[in-house]
Coordinates of N, CA and C in Angstrom, one line a residue:
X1 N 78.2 -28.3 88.6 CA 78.6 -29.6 88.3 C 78.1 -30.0 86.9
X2 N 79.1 -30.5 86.0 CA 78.5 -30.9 84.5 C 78.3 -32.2 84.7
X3 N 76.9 -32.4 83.8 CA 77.0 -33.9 83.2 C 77.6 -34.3 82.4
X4 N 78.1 -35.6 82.6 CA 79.0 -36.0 81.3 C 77.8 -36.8 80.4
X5 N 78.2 -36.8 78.9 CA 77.3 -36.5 78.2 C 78.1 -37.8 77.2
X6 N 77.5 -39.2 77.0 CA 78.0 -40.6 77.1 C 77.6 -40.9 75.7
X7 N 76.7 -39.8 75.0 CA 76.4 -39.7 73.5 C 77.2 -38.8 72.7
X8 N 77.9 -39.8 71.8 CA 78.9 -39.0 70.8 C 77.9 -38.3 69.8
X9 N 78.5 -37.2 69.9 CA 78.1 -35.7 68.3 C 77.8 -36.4 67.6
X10 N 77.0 -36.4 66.8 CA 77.5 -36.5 65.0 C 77.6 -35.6 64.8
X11 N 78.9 -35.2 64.0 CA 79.6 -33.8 64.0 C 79.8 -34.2 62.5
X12 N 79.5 -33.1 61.8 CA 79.6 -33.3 60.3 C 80.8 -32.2 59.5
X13 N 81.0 -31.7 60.4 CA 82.5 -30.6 60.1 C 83.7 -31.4 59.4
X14 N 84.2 -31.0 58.4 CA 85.6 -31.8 58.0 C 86.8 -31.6 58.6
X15 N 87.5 -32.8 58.4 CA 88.7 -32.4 59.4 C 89.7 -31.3 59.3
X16 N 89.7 -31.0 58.3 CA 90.1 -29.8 58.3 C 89.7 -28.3 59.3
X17 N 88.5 -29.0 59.9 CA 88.7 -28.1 60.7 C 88.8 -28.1 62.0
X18 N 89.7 -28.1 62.6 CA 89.8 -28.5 63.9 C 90.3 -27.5 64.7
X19 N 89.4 -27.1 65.6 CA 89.1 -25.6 66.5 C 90.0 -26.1 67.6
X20 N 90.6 -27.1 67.9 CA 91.2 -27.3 69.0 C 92.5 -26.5 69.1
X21 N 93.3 -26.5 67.6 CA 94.3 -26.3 66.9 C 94.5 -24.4 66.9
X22 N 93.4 -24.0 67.1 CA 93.2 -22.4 66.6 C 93.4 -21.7 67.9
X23 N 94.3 -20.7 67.7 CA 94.4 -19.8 69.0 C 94.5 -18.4 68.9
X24 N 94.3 -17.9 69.7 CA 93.5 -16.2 69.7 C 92.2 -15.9 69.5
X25 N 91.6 -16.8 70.0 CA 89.9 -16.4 69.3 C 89.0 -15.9 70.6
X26 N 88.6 -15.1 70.6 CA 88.1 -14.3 71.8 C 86.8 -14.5 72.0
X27 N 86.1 -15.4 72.9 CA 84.7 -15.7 72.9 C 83.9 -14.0 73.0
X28 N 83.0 -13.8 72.0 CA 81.8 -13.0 72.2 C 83.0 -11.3 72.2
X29 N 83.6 -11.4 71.0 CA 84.2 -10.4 70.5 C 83.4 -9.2 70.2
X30 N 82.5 -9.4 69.4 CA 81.7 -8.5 68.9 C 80.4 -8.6 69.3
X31 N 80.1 -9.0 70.3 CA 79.0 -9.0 70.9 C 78.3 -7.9 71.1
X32 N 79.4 -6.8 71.8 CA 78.4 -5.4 72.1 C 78.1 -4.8 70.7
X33 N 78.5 -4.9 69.6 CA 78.5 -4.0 68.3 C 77.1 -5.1 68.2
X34 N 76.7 -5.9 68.1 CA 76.1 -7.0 67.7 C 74.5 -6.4 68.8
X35 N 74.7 -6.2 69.9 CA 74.0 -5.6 70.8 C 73.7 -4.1 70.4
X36 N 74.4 -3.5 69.9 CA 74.2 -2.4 69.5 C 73.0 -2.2 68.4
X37 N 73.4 -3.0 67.2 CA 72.3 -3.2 66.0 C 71.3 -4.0 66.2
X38 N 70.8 -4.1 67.2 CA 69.8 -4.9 67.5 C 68.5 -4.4 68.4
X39 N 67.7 -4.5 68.2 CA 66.3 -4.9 69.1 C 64.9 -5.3 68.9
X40 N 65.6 -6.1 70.1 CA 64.5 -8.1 69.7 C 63.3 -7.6 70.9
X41 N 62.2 -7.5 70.0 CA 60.8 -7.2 71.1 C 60.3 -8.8 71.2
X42 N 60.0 -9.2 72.1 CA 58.7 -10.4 72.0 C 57.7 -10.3 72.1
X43 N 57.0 -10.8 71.3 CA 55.3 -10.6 71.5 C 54.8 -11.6 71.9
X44 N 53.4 -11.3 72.6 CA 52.6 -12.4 72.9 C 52.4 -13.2 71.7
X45 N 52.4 -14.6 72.0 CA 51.4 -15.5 71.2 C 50.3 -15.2 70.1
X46 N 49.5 -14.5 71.0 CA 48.3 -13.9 70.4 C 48.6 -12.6 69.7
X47 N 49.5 -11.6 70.0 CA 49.9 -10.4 68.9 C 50.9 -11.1 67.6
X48 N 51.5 -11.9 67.9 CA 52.3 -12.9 67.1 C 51.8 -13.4 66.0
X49 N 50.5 -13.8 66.2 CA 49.5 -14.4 65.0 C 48.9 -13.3 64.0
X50 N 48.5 -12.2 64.6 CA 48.3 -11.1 64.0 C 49.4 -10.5 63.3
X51 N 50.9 -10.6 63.4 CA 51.7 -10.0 62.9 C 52.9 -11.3 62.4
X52 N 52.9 -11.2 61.5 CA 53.5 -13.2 60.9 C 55.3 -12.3 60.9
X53 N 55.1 -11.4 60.5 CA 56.4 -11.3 60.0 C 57.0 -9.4 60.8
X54 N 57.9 -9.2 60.8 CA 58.4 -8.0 61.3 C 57.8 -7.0 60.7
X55 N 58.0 -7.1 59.5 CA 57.9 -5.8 58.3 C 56.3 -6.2 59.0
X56 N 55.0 -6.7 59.1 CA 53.6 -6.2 59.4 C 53.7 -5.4 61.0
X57 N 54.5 -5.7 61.8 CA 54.7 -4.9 63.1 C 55.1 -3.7 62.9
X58 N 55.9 -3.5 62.1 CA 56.6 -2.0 61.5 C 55.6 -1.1 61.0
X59 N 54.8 -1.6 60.0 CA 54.1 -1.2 59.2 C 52.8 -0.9 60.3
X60 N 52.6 -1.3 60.6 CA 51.4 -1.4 62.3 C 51.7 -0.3 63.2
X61 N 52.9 -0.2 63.1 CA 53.5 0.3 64.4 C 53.8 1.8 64.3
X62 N 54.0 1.9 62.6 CA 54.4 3.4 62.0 C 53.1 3.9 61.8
X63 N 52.0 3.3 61.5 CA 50.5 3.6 61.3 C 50.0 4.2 62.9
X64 N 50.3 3.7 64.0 CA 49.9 3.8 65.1 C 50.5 5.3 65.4
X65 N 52.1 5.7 65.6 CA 52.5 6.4 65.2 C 51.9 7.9 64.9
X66 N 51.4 7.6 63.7 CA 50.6 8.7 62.2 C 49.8 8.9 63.2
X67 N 49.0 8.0 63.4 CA 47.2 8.6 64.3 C 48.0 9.4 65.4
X68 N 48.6 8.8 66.2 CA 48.7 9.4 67.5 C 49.2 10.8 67.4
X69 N 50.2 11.3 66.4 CA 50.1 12.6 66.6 C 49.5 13.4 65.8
X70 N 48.5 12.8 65.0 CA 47.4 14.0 64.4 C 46.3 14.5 65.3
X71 N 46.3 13.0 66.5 CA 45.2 13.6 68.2 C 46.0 14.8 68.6
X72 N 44.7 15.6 68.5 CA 45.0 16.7 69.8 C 45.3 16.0 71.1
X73 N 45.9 16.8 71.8 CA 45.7 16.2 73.5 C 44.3 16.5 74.3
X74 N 44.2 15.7 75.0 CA 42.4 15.8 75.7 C 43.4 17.1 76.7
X75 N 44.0 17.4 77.1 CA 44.2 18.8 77.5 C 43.7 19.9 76.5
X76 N 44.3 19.9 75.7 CA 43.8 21.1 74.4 C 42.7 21.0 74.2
X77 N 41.8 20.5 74.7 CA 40.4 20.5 74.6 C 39.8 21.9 74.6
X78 N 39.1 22.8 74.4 CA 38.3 24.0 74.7 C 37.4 23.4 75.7
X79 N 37.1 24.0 77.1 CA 36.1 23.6 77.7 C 34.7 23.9 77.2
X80 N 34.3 24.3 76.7 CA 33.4 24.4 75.8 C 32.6 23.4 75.2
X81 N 33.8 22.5 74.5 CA 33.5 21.2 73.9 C 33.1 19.7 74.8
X82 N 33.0 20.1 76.2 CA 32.5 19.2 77.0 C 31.5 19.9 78.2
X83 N 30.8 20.1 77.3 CA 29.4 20.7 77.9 C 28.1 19.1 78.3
X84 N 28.0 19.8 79.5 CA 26.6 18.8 80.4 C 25.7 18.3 79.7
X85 N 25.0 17.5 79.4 CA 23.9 17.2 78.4 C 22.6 17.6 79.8
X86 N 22.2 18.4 79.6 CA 20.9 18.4 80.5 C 19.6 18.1 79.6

């Protein structure tokens, strides 16, 4: 059930344009292409403040990246290298 809604737009469009008039227009035409080039992460609040803008997530994110595969894996470890401290 809609509310009716008793407050007129201020609609600032010229008359020239009047969408009532227009036909063939396909709601959410390009939506999946639109879907395609896209992905929207959200971050917390608090990661948010640390990272103001995309490009410092990127740049964070490609650095994280670098470290992670210059680690060996704690499999590849030599047992050797975790010897008992007696």
């Amino acid at each position: 059930m809609k509310m009716e809604n008793n407050h007129e737009l201020e609609d600032e469009l010229r008359p020239e344009y009047d969408f009532s008039k227009m036909t063939g227009g396909v709601r959410g035409k390009y939506v999946e292409r639109y879907r395609e080039g896209t992905n929207v992460v959200l971050l917390d609040p608090g990661v948010a403040q640390a990272f103001p803008a995309s490009d410092a997530v990127n740049e964070a994110l490609r650095m994280l990246m670098q470290i992670s595969q210059r680690q060996k894996p704690i499999t590849a470890l030599e047992p050797n290298s975790q010897k008992s401290k007696s």
